[in-house]
Amino acid sequence: MLFFQKIVRNEVIYTTLLSWFIAQTLKVIITLIIEKKVNLYRFVGSGGMPSSHSSLVMGLSTAIGLKHGWDSTLYAISIAFALIVMYDASGVRRAVGKQAIILNKMIQDRQNHRPIGDKRLKELIGHTPVEVFAGAILGIFIANMVI
């Protein structure tokens, strides 16, 4: 039981999860405002504004920096991890999303000539740089409010 008590009281874990939760909740709210409909899938889905990946890793890094010092090895590791995740979110995953759009168009074009049974690929996979930046700022803000 002591293990679980320590986990529950860990401010860094709390900040990290809260950063993710708020980013995912904002996706649902932003989708509601823009599309005028509730889409709860946005709470668990990837892609969109703000990047919950960026919010999570920057919340983690900022919390570690505030708690253990900006010159600590833990902060260095966490910021390196955050930069890799954010690069992936806006680079590699974004490219995969663009490829999905093209493949879906090809499937649709083919279906117009003869039916095929392929499913559409998920297109909202990665993030724009603005979505990544917004997620990072959100994570930094939440960490500063919690720690």
Tab-separated table of C-alpha atoms in Angstrom:
chain	number	residue	atom	x	y	z
A	1	MET	CA	0.000	0.000	0.000
A	2	LEU	CA	2.884	2.379	0.653
A	3	PHE	CA	3.826	2.138	-3.032
A	4	PHE	CA	0.380	3.318	-4.179
A	5	GLN	CA	0.287	6.088	-1.572
A	6	LYS	CA	3.592	7.437	-2.869
A	7	ILE	CA	2.409	7.232	-6.492
A	8	VAL	CA	-0.795	9.131	-5.681
A	9	ARG	CA	1.180	11.878	-3.908
A	10	ASN	CA	3.797	12.230	-6.645
A	11	GLU	CA	3.440	15.802	-7.933
A	12	VAL	CA	5.378	15.075	-11.102
A	13	ILE	CA	3.085	12.204	-12.110
A	14	TYR	CA	0.036	14.275	-11.137
A	15	THR	CA	1.246	17.214	-13.252
A	16	THR	CA	2.031	14.961	-16.213
A	17	LEU	CA	-1.381	13.282	-16.197
A	18	LEU	CA	-3.217	16.556	-15.560
A	19	SER	CA	-1.444	18.151	-18.539
A	20	TRP	CA	-2.563	15.271	-20.772
A	21	PHE	CA	-6.127	15.304	-19.384
A	22	ILE	CA	-6.605	19.049	-19.893
A	23	ALA	CA	-5.211	18.909	-23.450
A	24	GLN	CA	-7.548	16.032	-24.352
A	25	THR	CA	-10.513	17.837	-22.777
A	26	LEU	CA	-9.669	20.980	-24.756
A	27	LYS	CA	-9.760	18.909	-27.966
A	28	VAL	CA	-13.357	17.900	-27.214
A	29	ILE	CA	-14.309	21.514	-26.429
A	30	ILE	CA	-12.593	22.911	-29.541
A	31	THR	CA	-14.276	20.263	-31.712
A	32	LEU	CA	-17.640	21.161	-30.151
A	33	ILE	CA	-17.108	24.853	-30.934
A	34	ILE	CA	-15.904	24.291	-34.504
A	35	GLU	CA	-18.108	21.373	-35.596
A	36	LYS	CA	-21.123	22.170	-33.377
A	37	LYS	CA	-21.312	18.547	-32.190
A	38	VAL	CA	-19.949	16.530	-29.288
A	39	ASN	CA	-17.249	14.101	-30.398
A	40	LEU	CA	-16.038	12.163	-27.349
A	41	TYR	CA	-13.618	10.217	-29.557
A	42	ARG	CA	-11.498	13.389	-29.554
A	43	PHE	CA	-10.819	12.710	-25.863
A	44	VAL	CA	-8.900	9.521	-26.660
A	45	GLY	CA	-7.906	10.168	-30.272
A	46	SER	CA	-4.583	11.474	-31.478
A	47	GLY	CA	-3.950	14.649	-33.438
A	48	GLY	CA	-5.712	17.980	-33.084
A	49	MET	CA	-5.358	21.137	-31.021
A	50	PRO	CA	-3.589	21.210	-28.600
A	51	SER	CA	-1.107	18.348	-28.779
A	52	SER	CA	-1.619	16.231	-25.673
A	53	HIS	CA	1.714	14.517	-26.349
A	54	SER	CA	3.471	17.877	-26.160
A	55	SER	CA	1.467	18.936	-23.136
A	56	LEU	CA	2.285	15.695	-21.318
A	57	VAL	CA	6.041	15.749	-21.985
A	58	MET	CA	6.449	19.466	-21.308
A	59	GLY	CA	4.377	19.137	-18.136
A	60	LEU	CA	6.694	16.299	-17.114
A	61	SER	CA	9.885	18.197	-18.013
A	62	THR	CA	8.791	21.433	-16.383
A	63	ALA	CA	7.672	19.650	-13.212
A	64	ILE	CA	11.041	17.870	-13.013
A	65	GLY	CA	12.882	21.143	-13.623
A	66	LEU	CA	10.906	22.941	-10.916
A	67	LYS	CA	11.255	20.083	-8.433
A	68	HIS	CA	14.825	18.874	-9.048
A	69	GLY	CA	16.491	21.913	-10.628
A	70	TRP	CA	17.066	23.095	-14.162
A	71	ASP	CA	20.653	21.842	-13.992
A	72	SER	CA	19.734	18.310	-12.856
A	73	THR	CA	20.386	15.179	-14.886
A	74	LEU	CA	16.698	14.268	-14.551
A	75	TYR	CA	15.694	17.520	-16.245
A	76	ALA	CA	18.228	16.972	-19.037
A	77	ILE	CA	16.843	13.501	-19.713
A	78	SER	CA	13.232	14.668	-19.596
A	79	ILE	CA	13.750	17.656	-21.912
A	80	ALA	CA	15.599	15.462	-24.428
A	81	PHE	CA	12.689	13.010	-24.265
A	82	ALA	CA	10.218	15.899	-24.705
A	83	LEU	CA	12.011	17.273	-27.754
A	84	ILE	CA	12.028	13.838	-29.424
A	85	VAL	CA	8.310	13.325	-28.739
A	86	MET	CA	7.407	16.807	-30.033
A	87	TYR	CA	9.561	16.373	-33.135
A	88	ASP	CA	7.867	13.056	-33.814
A	89	ALA	CA	4.410	14.548	-33.237
A	90	SER	CA	4.955	17.336	-35.757
A	91	GLY	CA	7.271	15.542	-38.163
A	92	VAL	CA	6.955	11.806	-38.618
A	93	ARG	CA	3.346	11.428	-37.441
A	94	ARG	CA	2.280	14.452	-39.505
A	95	ALA	CA	3.815	12.872	-42.619
A	96	VAL	CA	1.943	9.627	-41.920
A	97	GLY	CA	-1.297	11.634	-41.708
A	98	LYS	CA	-0.601	13.255	-45.090
A	99	GLN	CA	0.069	9.841	-46.602
A	100	ALA	CA	-3.246	8.595	-45.192
A	101	ILE	CA	-5.055	11.466	-46.937
A	102	ILE	CA	-3.473	10.527	-50.273
A	103	LEU	CA	-4.185	6.805	-49.854
A	104	ASN	CA	-7.795	7.516	-48.874
A	105	LYS	CA	-8.190	9.649	-52.018
A	106	MET	CA	-6.786	6.786	-54.107
A	107	ILE	CA	-9.229	4.337	-52.514
A	108	GLN	CA	-12.124	6.718	-53.121
A	109	ASP	CA	-11.116	7.200	-56.766
A	110	ARG	CA	-10.888	3.447	-57.243
A	111	GLN	CA	-14.269	2.933	-55.578
A	112	ASN	CA	-15.887	5.275	-58.079
A	113	HIS	CA	-14.922	2.869	-60.858
A	114	ARG	CA	-15.505	-0.421	-59.072
A	115	PRO	CA	-16.278	-1.315	-55.456
A	116	ILE	CA	-13.454	-2.469	-53.223
A	117	GLY	CA	-13.626	-3.370	-49.543
A	118	ASP	CA	-10.750	-1.306	-48.145
A	119	LYS	CA	-11.312	0.809	-45.062
A	120	ARG	CA	-10.288	4.430	-44.924
A	121	LEU	CA	-7.077	5.165	-43.028
A	122	LYS	CA	-6.998	7.464	-40.027
A	123	GLU	CA	-5.875	10.868	-41.272
A	124	LEU	CA	-5.619	12.871	-38.062
A	125	ILE	CA	-2.458	11.309	-36.663
A	126	GLY	CA	0.152	14.044	-36.300
A	127	HIS	CA	0.199	17.681	-35.333
A	128	THR	CA	0.970	20.983	-36.956
A	129	PRO	CA	3.807	22.956	-35.354
A	130	VAL	CA	1.205	25.312	-33.858
A	131	GLU	CA	-0.611	22.395	-32.178
A	132	VAL	CA	2.704	21.115	-30.777
A	133	PHE	CA	3.648	24.575	-29.520
A	134	ALA	CA	0.230	25.082	-27.910
A	135	GLY	CA	0.506	21.705	-26.175
A	136	ALA	CA	4.007	22.539	-24.924
A	137	ILE	CA	2.862	25.894	-23.517
A	138	LEU	CA	-0.114	24.210	-21.845
A	139	GLY	CA	2.169	21.641	-20.173
A	140	ILE	CA	4.551	24.345	-18.955
A	141	PHE	CA	1.637	26.394	-17.587
A	142	ILE	CA	0.065	23.437	-15.758
A	143	ALA	CA	3.394	22.411	-14.207
A	144	ASN	CA	3.932	25.950	-12.926
A	145	MET	CA	0.460	25.961	-11.417
A	146	VAL	CA	0.861	22.569	-9.695
A	147	ILE	CA	4.492	22.524	-8.500
